[in-house]
């Protein structure tokens, strides 16, 4: 069993794609064990994406991530990190495989609808960033 953090980004929430994303998670047997909607502050967004601090897109990315509410979830299942990444598709929607969330819905390399942890250590950090132990079921 593995856990990963999923975010439906401000573009996904604003465009009414939350139901579609959640449906795909459920259909693919990624169990949602925690979920909430919130709007990050700029400093929370910077802390979350700290690994990208030196990247040219950092300012724009963190501005985008605070532009509206997001939905954060913990997903659980066998190989949950890898399976969720497959469902999302490549960061750049133009390179994403057919049938993936980003291929179907992303409009931009930044506004790519969803986020998912990229490995077990990142997942532990990202889950702890948003949830405490009392908020996690299952
Ligand atoms: P995410 O998986 O949340 O991780 C970092 C985010 O930075 C990425 O999705 C995109 O939203 C955003 N981003 C913007 N430009 C780039 C880029 N050139 N390469 C990678 N990520 C980018």
mmCIF file of N, CA and C and ligand atoms in Angstrom:
data_model
loop_
_atom_site.group_PDB
_atom_site.id
_atom_site.type_symbol
_atom_site.label_atom_id
_atom_site.label_comp_id
_atom_site.label_asym_id
_atom_site.label_seq_id
_atom_site.Cartn_x
_atom_site.Cartn_y
_atom_site.Cartn_z
ATOM 1 N N UNK A 1 0.838 -1.211 0.000
ATOM 2 C CA UNK A 1 0.000 0.000 0.000
ATOM 3 C C UNK A 1 0.869 1.256 0.000
ATOM 4 N N UNK A 2 0.473 2.205 -0.765
ATOM 5 C CA UNK A 2 1.259 3.429 -0.897
ATOM 6 C C UNK A 2 0.279 4.604 -0.853
ATOM 7 N N UNK A 3 0.787 5.748 -0.400
ATOM 8 C CA UNK A 3 -0.025 6.969 -0.378
ATOM 9 C C UNK A 3 0.600 8.019 -1.276
ATOM 10 N N UNK A 4 -0.251 8.822 -1.888
ATOM 11 C CA UNK A 4 0.242 9.949 -2.671
ATOM 12 C C UNK A 4 -0.663 11.155 -2.448
ATOM 13 N N UNK A 5 -0.133 12.340 -2.713
ATOM 14 C CA UNK A 5 -0.956 13.549 -2.592
ATOM 15 C C UNK A 5 -1.416 13.983 -3.978
ATOM 16 N N UNK A 6 -2.694 14.271 -4.049
ATOM 17 C CA UNK A 6 -3.297 14.774 -5.287
ATOM 18 C C UNK A 6 -3.841 16.177 -5.039
ATOM 19 N N UNK A 7 -3.610 17.058 -5.996
ATOM 20 C CA UNK A 7 -4.239 18.385 -5.945
ATOM 21 C C UNK A 7 -5.015 18.610 -7.239
ATOM 22 N N UNK A 8 -6.269 19.038 -7.092
ATOM 23 C CA UNK A 8 -6.976 19.607 -8.242
ATOM 24 C C UNK A 8 -6.692 21.102 -8.173
ATOM 25 N N UNK A 9 -5.963 21.586 -9.173
ATOM 26 C CA UNK A 9 -5.429 22.952 -9.151
ATOM 27 C C UNK A 9 -6.534 23.986 -9.404
ATOM 28 N N UNK A 10 -6.225 25.276 -9.204
ATOM 29 C CA UNK A 10 -7.263 26.314 -9.366
ATOM 30 C C UNK A 10 -7.981 26.264 -10.715
ATOM 31 N N UNK A 11 -7.263 25.928 -11.782
ATOM 32 C CA UNK A 11 -7.937 25.862 -13.095
ATOM 33 C C UNK A 11 -8.938 24.711 -13.130
ATOM 34 N N UNK A 12 -8.580 23.577 -12.531
ATOM 35 C CA UNK A 12 -9.472 22.415 -12.515
ATOM 36 C C UNK A 12 -10.730 22.678 -11.708
ATOM 37 N N UNK A 13 -10.579 23.314 -10.539
ATOM 38 C CA UNK A 13 -11.741 23.638 -9.705
ATOM 39 C C UNK A 13 -12.622 24.665 -10.430
ATOM 40 N N UNK A 14 -11.989 25.736 -10.941
ATOM 41 C CA UNK A 14 -12.752 26.819 -11.573
ATOM 42 C C UNK A 14 -13.509 26.342 -12.812
ATOM 43 N N UNK A 15 -12.948 25.375 -13.513
ATOM 44 C CA UNK A 15 -13.592 24.892 -14.741
ATOM 45 C C UNK A 15 -14.590 23.761 -14.483
ATOM 46 N N UNK A 16 -14.810 23.444 -13.207
ATOM 47 C CA UNK A 16 -15.800 22.410 -12.886
ATOM 48 C C UNK A 16 -15.346 21.009 -13.239
ATOM 49 N N UNK A 17 -14.024 20.762 -13.097
ATOM 50 C CA UNK A 17 -13.490 19.450 -13.456
ATOM 51 C C UNK A 17 -13.285 18.526 -12.253
ATOM 52 N N UNK A 18 -13.647 18.990 -11.050
ATOM 53 C CA UNK A 18 -13.387 18.178 -9.859
ATOM 54 C C UNK A 18 -14.105 16.831 -9.938
ATOM 55 N N UNK A 19 -15.374 16.863 -10.319
ATOM 56 C CA UNK A 19 -16.141 15.619 -10.403
ATOM 57 C C UNK A 19 -15.522 14.641 -11.382
ATOM 58 N N UNK A 20 -15.089 15.148 -12.523
ATOM 59 C CA UNK A 20 -14.474 14.299 -13.547
ATOM 60 C C UNK A 20 -13.174 13.666 -13.027
ATOM 61 N N UNK A 21 -12.353 14.476 -12.355
ATOM 62 C CA UNK A 21 -11.084 13.943 -11.817
ATOM 63 C C UNK A 21 -11.373 12.880 -10.756
ATOM 64 N N UNK A 22 -12.296 13.188 -9.849
ATOM 65 C CA UNK A 22 -12.605 12.242 -8.770
ATOM 66 C C UNK A 22 -13.200 10.950 -9.340
ATOM 67 N N UNK A 23 -14.035 11.082 -10.353
ATOM 68 C CA UNK A 23 -14.596 9.881 -10.998
ATOM 69 C C UNK A 23 -13.478 8.982 -11.533
ATOM 70 N N UNK A 24 -12.480 9.591 -12.164
ATOM 71 C CA UNK A 24 -11.374 8.793 -12.712
ATOM 72 C C UNK A 24 -10.568 8.123 -11.607
ATOM 73 N N UNK A 25 -10.390 8.824 -10.490
ATOM 74 C CA UNK A 25 -9.672 8.219 -9.356
ATOM 75 C C UNK A 25 -10.425 6.993 -8.868
ATOM 76 N N UNK A 26 -11.745 7.156 -8.691
ATOM 77 C CA UNK A 26 -12.555 6.049 -8.167
ATOM 78 C C UNK A 26 -12.587 4.882 -9.145
ATOM 79 N N UNK A 27 -12.722 5.207 -10.423
ATOM 80 C CA UNK A 27 -12.783 4.132 -11.422
ATOM 81 C C UNK A 27 -11.471 3.374 -11.503
ATOM 82 N N UNK A 28 -10.379 4.021 -11.127
ATOM 83 C CA UNK A 28 -9.071 3.391 -11.207
ATOM 84 C C UNK A 28 -8.593 2.878 -9.852
ATOM 85 N N UNK A 29 -9.542 2.761 -8.929
ATOM 86 C CA UNK A 29 -9.234 2.094 -7.669
ATOM 87 C C UNK A 29 -8.172 2.811 -6.842
ATOM 88 N N UNK A 30 -8.127 4.135 -6.967
ATOM 89 C CA UNK A 30 -7.269 4.927 -6.078
ATOM 90 C C UNK A 30 -8.177 5.448 -4.978
ATOM 91 N N UNK A 31 -8.008 4.895 -3.792
ATOM 92 C CA UNK A 31 -8.930 5.190 -2.691
ATOM 93 C C UNK A 31 -8.619 6.562 -2.092
ATOM 94 N N UNK A 32 -9.634 7.413 -1.981
ATOM 95 C CA UNK A 32 -9.464 8.738 -1.370
ATOM 96 C C UNK A 32 -9.633 8.577 0.136
ATOM 97 N N UNK A 33 -8.552 8.833 0.878
ATOM 98 C CA UNK A 33 -8.627 8.639 2.333
ATOM 99 C C UNK A 33 -8.631 9.971 3.091
ATOM 100 N N UNK A 34 -8.511 11.084 2.381
ATOM 101 C CA UNK A 34 -8.627 12.411 2.989
ATOM 102 C C UNK A 34 -8.869 13.395 1.854
ATOM 103 N N UNK A 35 -9.644 14.445 2.160
ATOM 104 C CA UNK A 35 -9.922 15.428 1.105
ATOM 105 C C UNK A 35 -10.365 16.752 1.733
ATOM 106 N N UNK A 36 -9.885 17.875 1.192
ATOM 107 C CA UNK A 36 -10.408 19.178 1.595
ATOM 108 C C UNK A 36 -10.182 20.223 0.508
ATOM 109 N N UNK A 37 -11.018 21.266 0.561
ATOM 110 C CA UNK A 37 -10.845 22.399 -0.340
ATOM 111 C C UNK A 37 -10.270 23.555 0.466
ATOM 112 N N UNK A 38 -9.313 24.239 -0.111
ATOM 113 C CA UNK A 38 -8.701 25.373 0.586
ATOM 114 C C UNK A 38 -8.085 26.305 -0.438
ATOM 115 N N UNK A 39 -7.737 27.493 0.023
ATOM 116 C CA UNK A 39 -7.014 28.425 -0.846
ATOM 117 C C UNK A 39 -5.696 28.749 -0.168
ATOM 118 N N UNK A 40 -4.607 28.450 -0.827
ATOM 119 C CA UNK A 40 -3.289 28.665 -0.223
ATOM 120 C C UNK A 40 -2.943 30.145 -0.193
ATOM 121 N N UNK A 41 -2.099 30.507 0.768
ATOM 122 C CA UNK A 41 -1.466 31.826 0.735
ATOM 123 C C UNK A 41 -0.235 31.709 -0.159
ATOM 124 N N UNK A 42 0.291 32.857 -0.538
ATOM 125 C CA UNK A 42 1.495 32.853 -1.385
ATOM 126 C C UNK A 42 2.649 32.133 -0.661
ATOM 127 N N UNK A 43 2.796 32.364 0.623
ATOM 128 C CA UNK A 43 3.930 31.730 1.307
ATOM 129 C C UNK A 43 3.707 30.228 1.451
ATOM 130 N N UNK A 44 2.458 29.789 1.591
ATOM 131 C CA UNK A 44 2.196 28.340 1.607
ATOM 132 C C UNK A 44 2.525 27.717 0.247
ATOM 133 N N UNK A 45 2.154 28.420 -0.824
ATOM 134 C CA UNK A 45 2.440 27.903 -2.165
ATOM 135 C C UNK A 45 3.948 27.831 -2.402
ATOM 136 N N UNK A 46 4.666 28.843 -1.943
ATOM 137 C CA UNK A 46 6.130 28.829 -2.099
ATOM 138 C C UNK A 46 6.757 27.682 -1.315
ATOM 139 N N UNK A 47 6.244 27.426 -0.132
ATOM 140 C CA UNK A 47 6.764 26.321 0.680
ATOM 141 C C UNK A 47 6.468 24.978 0.048
ATOM 142 N N UNK A 48 5.280 24.854 -0.521
ATOM 143 C CA UNK A 48 4.906 23.590 -1.152
ATOM 144 C C UNK A 48 5.802 23.284 -2.341
ATOM 145 N N UNK A 49 6.082 24.295 -3.138
ATOM 146 C CA UNK A 49 6.881 24.104 -4.356
ATOM 147 C C UNK A 49 8.343 24.520 -4.148
ATOM 148 N N UNK A 50 8.813 24.421 -2.932
ATOM 149 C CA UNK A 50 10.172 24.882 -2.614
ATOM 150 C C UNK A 50 11.256 24.276 -3.519
ATOM 151 N N UNK A 51 11.065 23.023 -3.933
ATOM 152 C CA UNK A 51 12.074 22.378 -4.808
ATOM 153 C C UNK A 51 12.220 23.108 -6.140
ATOM 154 N N UNK A 52 11.198 23.876 -6.500
ATOM 155 C CA UNK A 52 11.253 24.600 -7.782
ATOM 156 C C UNK A 52 11.664 26.071 -7.616
ATOM 157 N N UNK A 53 12.118 26.438 -6.416
ATOM 158 C CA UNK A 53 12.389 27.842 -6.093
ATOM 159 C C UNK A 53 13.291 28.544 -7.121
ATOM 160 N N UNK A 54 14.264 27.807 -7.649
ATOM 161 C CA UNK A 54 15.211 28.431 -8.588
ATOM 162 C C UNK A 54 14.741 28.395 -10.040
ATOM 163 N N UNK A 55 13.614 27.740 -10.297
ATOM 164 C CA UNK A 55 13.160 27.596 -11.688
ATOM 165 C C UNK A 55 12.523 28.901 -12.179
ATOM 166 N N UNK A 56 12.648 29.168 -13.476
ATOM 167 C CA UNK A 56 12.113 30.429 -14.020
ATOM 168 C C UNK A 56 10.602 30.568 -13.866
ATOM 169 N N UNK A 57 9.899 29.433 -13.749
ATOM 170 C CA UNK A 57 8.441 29.500 -13.668
ATOM 171 C C UNK A 57 7.916 29.580 -12.234
ATOM 172 N N UNK A 58 8.822 29.693 -11.235
ATOM 173 C CA UNK A 58 8.408 29.621 -9.820
ATOM 174 C C UNK A 58 7.407 30.714 -9.428
ATOM 175 N N UNK A 59 7.690 31.959 -9.809
ATOM 176 C CA UNK A 59 6.801 33.080 -9.442
ATOM 177 C C UNK A 59 5.413 32.893 -10.052
ATOM 178 N N UNK A 60 5.432 32.587 -11.343
ATOM 179 C CA UNK A 60 4.179 32.411 -12.058
ATOM 180 C C UNK A 60 3.394 31.218 -11.500
ATOM 181 N N UNK A 61 4.099 30.122 -11.234
ATOM 182 C CA UNK A 61 3.447 28.920 -10.700
ATOM 183 C C UNK A 61 2.796 29.200 -9.344
ATOM 184 N N UNK A 62 3.520 29.877 -8.457
ATOM 185 C CA UNK A 62 2.969 30.125 -7.122
ATOM 186 C C UNK A 62 1.837 31.164 -7.187
ATOM 187 N N UNK A 63 1.908 32.125 -8.099
ATOM 188 C CA UNK A 63 0.784 33.052 -8.301
ATOM 189 C C UNK A 63 -0.460 32.281 -8.762
ATOM 190 N N UNK A 64 -0.251 31.399 -9.726
ATOM 191 C CA UNK A 64 -1.362 30.587 -10.238
ATOM 192 C C UNK A 64 -1.975 29.723 -9.128
ATOM 193 N N UNK A 65 -1.136 29.122 -8.304
ATOM 194 C CA UNK A 65 -1.643 28.192 -7.283
ATOM 195 C C UNK A 65 -2.439 28.888 -6.179
ATOM 196 N N UNK A 66 -2.289 30.218 -6.060
ATOM 197 C CA UNK A 66 -3.084 30.952 -5.055
ATOM 198 C C UNK A 66 -4.244 31.713 -5.713
ATOM 199 N N UNK A 67 -4.438 31.501 -7.003
ATOM 200 C CA UNK A 67 -5.443 32.292 -7.729
ATOM 201 C C UNK A 67 -6.873 31.846 -7.445
ATOM 202 N N UNK A 68 -7.039 30.743 -6.761
ATOM 203 C CA UNK A 68 -8.383 30.258 -6.436
ATOM 204 C C UNK A 68 -8.279 29.027 -5.568
ATOM 205 N N UNK A 69 -9.431 28.485 -5.149
ATOM 206 C CA UNK A 69 -9.392 27.305 -4.290
ATOM 207 C C UNK A 69 -8.851 26.069 -5.016
ATOM 208 N N UNK A 70 -8.274 25.203 -4.237
ATOM 209 C CA UNK A 70 -7.779 23.908 -4.730
ATOM 210 C C UNK A 70 -8.431 22.804 -3.895
ATOM 211 N N UNK A 71 -8.402 21.604 -4.418
ATOM 212 C CA UNK A 71 -8.872 20.438 -3.651
ATOM 213 C C UNK A 71 -7.680 19.514 -3.459
ATOM 214 N N UNK A 72 -7.345 19.258 -2.197
ATOM 215 C CA UNK A 72 -6.209 18.361 -1.905
ATOM 216 C C UNK A 72 -6.760 17.041 -1.379
ATOM 217 N N UNK A 73 -6.147 15.967 -1.838
ATOM 218 C CA UNK A 73 -6.606 14.629 -1.455
ATOM 219 C C UNK A 73 -5.412 13.722 -1.191
ATOM 220 N N UNK A 74 -5.621 12.762 -0.322
ATOM 221 C CA UNK A 74 -4.666 11.665 -0.192
ATOM 222 C C UNK A 74 -5.274 10.463 -0.904
ATOM 223 N N UNK A 75 -4.483 9.859 -1.767
ATOM 224 C CA UNK A 75 -4.910 8.660 -2.481
ATOM 225 C C UNK A 75 -4.105 7.478 -1.965
ATOM 226 N N UNK A 76 -4.765 6.369 -1.821
ATOM 227 C CA UNK A 76 -4.088 5.191 -1.283
ATOM 228 C C UNK A 76 -4.345 3.986 -2.182
ATOM 229 N N UNK A 77 -3.349 3.151 -2.323
ATOM 230 C CA UNK A 77 -3.495 1.925 -3.111
ATOM 231 C C UNK A 77 -2.138 1.357 -3.425
ATOM 232 N N UNK A 78 -2.147 0.184 -4.046
ATOM 233 C CA UNK A 78 -0.890 -0.416 -4.464
ATOM 234 C C UNK A 78 -0.275 0.454 -5.556
ATOM 235 N N UNK A 79 0.979 0.794 -5.421
ATOM 236 C CA UNK A 79 1.665 1.640 -6.416
ATOM 237 C C UNK A 79 0.880 2.915 -6.731
ATOM 238 N N UNK A 80 0.296 3.531 -5.692
ATOM 239 C CA UNK A 80 -0.583 4.698 -5.901
ATOM 240 C C UNK A 80 0.160 5.853 -6.572
ATOM 241 N N UNK A 81 1.427 6.047 -6.223
ATOM 242 C CA UNK A 81 2.181 7.178 -6.795
ATOM 243 C C UNK A 81 2.288 7.018 -8.316
ATOM 244 N N UNK A 82 2.740 5.864 -8.741
ATOM 245 C CA UNK A 82 2.933 5.619 -10.169
ATOM 246 C C UNK A 82 1.615 5.556 -10.922
ATOM 247 N N UNK A 83 0.614 4.905 -10.314
ATOM 248 C CA UNK A 83 -0.668 4.772 -11.010
ATOM 249 C C UNK A 83 -1.351 6.128 -11.169
ATOM 250 N N UNK A 84 -1.231 6.992 -10.161
ATOM 251 C CA UNK A 84 -1.839 8.326 -10.290
ATOM 252 C C UNK A 84 -1.081 9.154 -11.331
ATOM 253 N N UNK A 85 0.239 9.010 -11.372
ATOM 254 C CA UNK A 85 1.009 9.754 -12.378
ATOM 255 C C UNK A 85 0.612 9.321 -13.791
ATOM 256 N N UNK A 86 0.340 8.017 -13.944
ATOM 257 C CA UNK A 86 -0.120 7.544 -15.254
ATOM 258 C C UNK A 86 -1.474 8.133 -15.615
ATOM 259 N N UNK A 87 -2.361 8.211 -14.643
ATOM 260 C CA UNK A 87 -3.694 8.791 -14.889
ATOM 261 C C UNK A 87 -3.596 10.266 -15.260
ATOM 262 N N UNK A 88 -2.657 10.993 -14.620
ATOM 263 C CA UNK A 88 -2.502 12.432 -14.889
ATOM 264 C C UNK A 88 -1.930 12.678 -16.280
ATOM 265 N N UNK A 89 -0.931 11.882 -16.652
ATOM 266 C CA UNK A 89 -0.206 12.142 -17.900
ATOM 267 C C UNK A 89 0.942 13.108 -17.666
ATOM 268 N N UNK A 90 1.750 13.326 -18.690
ATOM 269 C CA UNK A 90 2.957 14.160 -18.576
ATOM 270 C C UNK A 90 2.605 15.583 -18.149
ATOM 271 N N UNK A 91 3.552 16.237 -17.450
ATOM 272 C CA UNK A 91 3.375 17.625 -17.000
ATOM 273 C C UNK A 91 2.944 18.517 -18.163
ATOM 274 N N UNK A 92 3.635 18.368 -19.281
ATOM 275 C CA UNK A 92 3.283 19.120 -20.488
ATOM 276 C C UNK A 92 2.191 18.343 -21.232
ATOM 277 N N UNK A 93 0.986 18.892 -21.258
ATOM 278 C CA UNK A 93 -0.162 18.172 -21.832
ATOM 279 C C UNK A 93 0.061 17.762 -23.290
ATOM 280 N N UNK A 94 0.956 18.502 -23.979
ATOM 281 C CA UNK A 94 1.199 18.162 -25.391
ATOM 282 C C UNK A 94 1.929 16.840 -25.520
ATOM 283 N N UNK A 95 2.626 16.454 -24.426
ATOM 284 C CA UNK A 95 3.355 15.184 -24.422
ATOM 285 C C UNK A 95 2.597 14.076 -23.696
ATOM 286 N N UNK A 96 1.443 14.398 -23.145
ATOM 287 C CA UNK A 96 0.693 13.423 -22.343
ATOM 288 C C UNK A 96 0.015 12.393 -23.242
ATOM 289 N N UNK A 97 -0.098 11.167 -22.720
ATOM 290 C CA UNK A 97 -0.731 10.088 -23.488
ATOM 291 C C UNK A 97 -2.232 10.328 -23.609
ATOM 292 N N UNK A 98 -2.796 9.777 -24.677
ATOM 293 C CA UNK A 98 -4.246 9.859 -24.895
ATOM 294 C C UNK A 98 -4.989 9.284 -23.698
ATOM 295 N N UNK A 99 -6.082 9.924 -23.335
ATOM 296 C CA UNK A 99 -6.926 9.393 -22.271
ATOM 297 C C UNK A 99 -6.501 9.806 -20.876
ATOM 298 N N UNK A 100 -5.392 10.559 -20.767
ATOM 299 C CA UNK A 100 -4.959 11.019 -19.445
ATOM 300 C C UNK A 100 -5.678 12.335 -19.101
ATOM 301 N N UNK A 101 -5.690 12.658 -17.823
ATOM 302 C CA UNK A 101 -6.385 13.872 -17.370
ATOM 303 C C UNK A 101 -5.807 15.106 -18.055
ATOM 304 N N UNK A 102 -4.488 15.191 -18.094
ATOM 305 C CA UNK A 102 -3.876 16.392 -18.684
ATOM 306 C C UNK A 102 -4.081 16.454 -20.191
ATOM 307 N N UNK A 103 -3.998 15.308 -20.863
ATOM 308 C CA UNK A 103 -4.242 15.312 -22.310
ATOM 309 C C UNK A 103 -5.665 15.782 -22.592
ATOM 310 N N UNK A 104 -6.597 15.320 -21.770
ATOM 311 C CA UNK A 104 -8.002 15.621 -22.028
ATOM 312 C C UNK A 104 -8.383 17.051 -21.626
ATOM 313 N N UNK A 105 -7.717 17.607 -20.597
ATOM 314 C CA UNK A 105 -8.224 18.865 -20.036
ATOM 315 C C UNK A 105 -7.228 20.012 -19.908
ATOM 316 N N UNK A 106 -5.911 19.748 -19.857
ATOM 317 C CA UNK A 106 -4.965 20.847 -19.612
ATOM 318 C C UNK A 106 -4.919 21.793 -20.804
ATOM 319 N N UNK A 107 -4.636 23.050 -20.504
ATOM 320 C CA UNK A 107 -4.620 24.075 -21.551
ATOM 321 C C UNK A 107 -3.240 24.702 -21.681
ATOM 322 N N UNK A 108 -2.302 24.313 -20.813
ATOM 323 C CA UNK A 108 -1.070 25.074 -20.640
ATOM 324 C C UNK A 108 -0.130 24.205 -19.799
ATOM 325 N N UNK A 109 1.185 24.369 -19.959
ATOM 326 C CA UNK A 109 2.109 23.556 -19.150
ATOM 327 C C UNK A 109 1.945 23.862 -17.660
ATOM 328 N N UNK A 110 1.567 25.107 -17.346
ATOM 329 C CA UNK A 110 1.366 25.484 -15.937
ATOM 330 C C UNK A 110 -0.051 25.120 -15.471
ATOM 331 N N UNK A 111 -1.026 25.510 -16.246
ATOM 332 C CA UNK A 111 -2.423 25.240 -15.879
ATOM 333 C C UNK A 111 -2.776 23.839 -16.359
ATOM 334 N N UNK A 112 -2.245 22.862 -15.608
ATOM 335 C CA UNK A 112 -2.365 21.472 -16.046
ATOM 336 C C UNK A 112 -3.291 20.649 -15.149
ATOM 337 N N UNK A 113 -4.233 21.325 -14.503
ATOM 338 C CA UNK A 113 -5.403 20.725 -13.836
ATOM 339 C C UNK A 113 -5.107 19.991 -12.526
ATOM 340 N N UNK A 114 -4.040 19.178 -12.524
ATOM 341 C CA UNK A 114 -3.779 18.334 -11.350
ATOM 342 C C UNK A 114 -2.290 18.314 -11.009
ATOM 343 N N UNK A 115 -2.036 17.969 -9.766
ATOM 344 C CA UNK A 115 -0.678 17.722 -9.292
ATOM 345 C C UNK A 115 -0.659 16.358 -8.614
ATOM 346 N N UNK A 116 0.466 15.665 -8.710
ATOM 347 C CA UNK A 116 0.652 14.416 -7.968
ATOM 348 C C UNK A 116 2.087 14.297 -7.513
ATOM 349 N N UNK A 117 2.291 13.688 -6.357
ATOM 350 C CA UNK A 117 3.645 13.508 -5.826
ATOM 351 C C UNK A 117 4.477 12.677 -6.807
ATOM 352 N N UNK A 118 5.796 12.986 -6.858
ATOM 353 C CA UNK A 118 6.625 12.272 -7.835
ATOM 354 C C UNK A 118 7.444 11.135 -7.246
ATOM 355 N N UNK A 119 7.326 10.872 -5.951
ATOM 356 C CA UNK A 119 8.050 9.748 -5.343
ATOM 357 C C UNK A 119 7.650 9.628 -3.885
ATOM 358 N N UNK A 120 8.087 8.551 -3.224
ATOM 359 C CA UNK A 120 7.664 8.297 -1.840
ATOM 360 C C UNK A 120 8.075 9.405 -0.858
ATOM 361 N N UNK A 121 9.275 9.959 -1.018
ATOM 362 C CA UNK A 121 9.705 11.014 -0.082
ATOM 363 C C UNK A 121 8.904 12.291 -0.296
ATOM 364 N N UNK A 122 8.703 12.642 -1.542
ATOM 365 C CA UNK A 122 7.882 13.824 -1.855
ATOM 366 C C UNK A 122 6.466 13.623 -1.335
ATOM 367 N N UNK A 123 5.935 12.410 -1.508
ATOM 368 C CA UNK A 123 4.566 12.131 -1.055
ATOM 369 C C UNK A 123 4.463 12.347 0.458
ATOM 370 N N UNK A 124 5.434 11.864 1.205
ATOM 371 C CA UNK A 124 5.392 12.025 2.668
ATOM 372 C C UNK A 124 5.428 13.510 3.034
ATOM 373 N N UNK A 125 6.301 14.269 2.381
ATOM 374 C CA UNK A 125 6.380 15.707 2.641
ATOM 375 C C UNK A 125 5.063 16.401 2.284
ATOM 376 N N UNK A 126 4.544 16.095 1.111
ATOM 377 C CA UNK A 126 3.349 16.798 0.619
ATOM 378 C C UNK A 126 2.104 16.450 1.429
ATOM 379 N N UNK A 127 1.987 15.190 1.847
ATOM 380 C CA UNK A 127 0.836 14.790 2.676
ATOM 381 C C UNK A 127 0.910 15.523 4.016
ATOM 382 N N UNK A 128 2.089 15.555 4.609
ATOM 383 C CA UNK A 128 2.265 16.246 5.891
ATOM 384 C C UNK A 128 2.066 17.744 5.787
ATOM 385 N N UNK A 129 2.251 18.281 4.597
ATOM 386 C CA UNK A 129 2.093 19.725 4.386
ATOM 387 C C UNK A 129 0.630 20.133 4.539
ATOM 388 N N UNK A 130 -0.278 19.247 4.153
ATOM 389 C CA UNK A 130 -1.701 19.597 4.148
ATOM 390 C C UNK A 130 -2.546 18.891 5.200
ATOM 391 N N UNK A 131 -2.119 17.739 5.695
ATOM 392 C CA UNK A 131 -2.991 16.936 6.559
ATOM 393 C C UNK A 131 -2.281 16.544 7.851
ATOM 394 N N UNK A 132 -3.055 16.536 8.941
ATOM 395 C CA UNK A 132 -2.534 15.929 10.155
ATOM 396 C C UNK A 132 -3.177 14.545 10.330
ATOM 397 N N UNK A 133 -2.681 13.776 11.277
ATOM 398 C CA UNK A 133 -3.088 12.368 11.372
ATOM 399 C C UNK A 133 -4.592 12.212 11.647
ATOM 400 N N UNK A 134 -5.219 13.209 12.278
ATOM 401 C CA UNK A 134 -6.651 13.101 12.595
ATOM 402 C C UNK A 134 -7.525 13.268 11.350
ATOM 403 N N UNK A 135 -6.951 13.806 10.290
ATOM 404 C CA UNK A 135 -7.733 14.083 9.083
ATOM 405 C C UNK A 135 -7.666 12.943 8.062
ATOM 406 N N UNK A 136 -6.885 11.916 8.381
ATOM 407 C CA UNK A 136 -6.687 10.831 7.422
ATOM 408 C C UNK A 136 -7.481 9.618 7.857
ATOM 409 N N UNK A 137 -8.398 9.171 6.988
ATOM 410 C CA UNK A 137 -9.174 7.985 7.294
ATOM 411 C C UNK A 137 -8.470 6.775 6.684
ATOM 412 N N UNK A 138 -8.964 5.595 6.984
ATOM 413 C CA UNK A 138 -8.470 4.385 6.306
ATOM 414 C C UNK A 138 -7.061 4.011 6.710
HETATM 415 P P1 LIG B 1 3.330 20.071 -11.079
HETATM 416 O O1 LIG B 1 3.252 18.606 -11.347
HETATM 417 O O2 LIG B 1 2.408 20.619 -10.046
HETATM 418 O O3 LIG B 1 4.833 20.446 -10.682
HETATM 419 C C1 LIG B 1 5.400 21.711 -10.919
HETATM 420 C C2 LIG B 1 4.506 22.592 -11.728
HETATM 421 O O4 LIG B 1 5.135 23.690 -12.334
HETATM 422 C C3 LIG B 1 3.928 21.802 -12.890
HETATM 423 O O5 LIG B 1 3.022 20.837 -12.456
HETATM 424 C C4 LIG B 1 3.344 22.942 -13.718
HETATM 425 O O6 LIG B 1 2.081 23.369 -13.221
HETATM 426 C C5 LIG B 1 4.338 24.074 -13.469
HETATM 427 N N1 LIG B 1 5.219 24.380 -14.602
HETATM 428 C C6 LIG B 1 5.186 25.517 -15.309
HETATM 429 N N2 LIG B 1 6.110 25.520 -16.248
HETATM 430 C C7 LIG B 1 6.773 24.367 -16.162
HETATM 431 C C8 LIG B 1 7.851 23.798 -16.889
HETATM 432 N N3 LIG B 1 8.445 24.431 -17.904
HETATM 433 N N4 LIG B 1 8.269 22.571 -16.530
HETATM 434 C C9 LIG B 1 7.686 21.924 -15.479
HETATM 435 N N5 LIG B 1 6.653 22.431 -14.757
HETATM 436 C C10 LIG B 1 6.191 23.631 -15.105
#
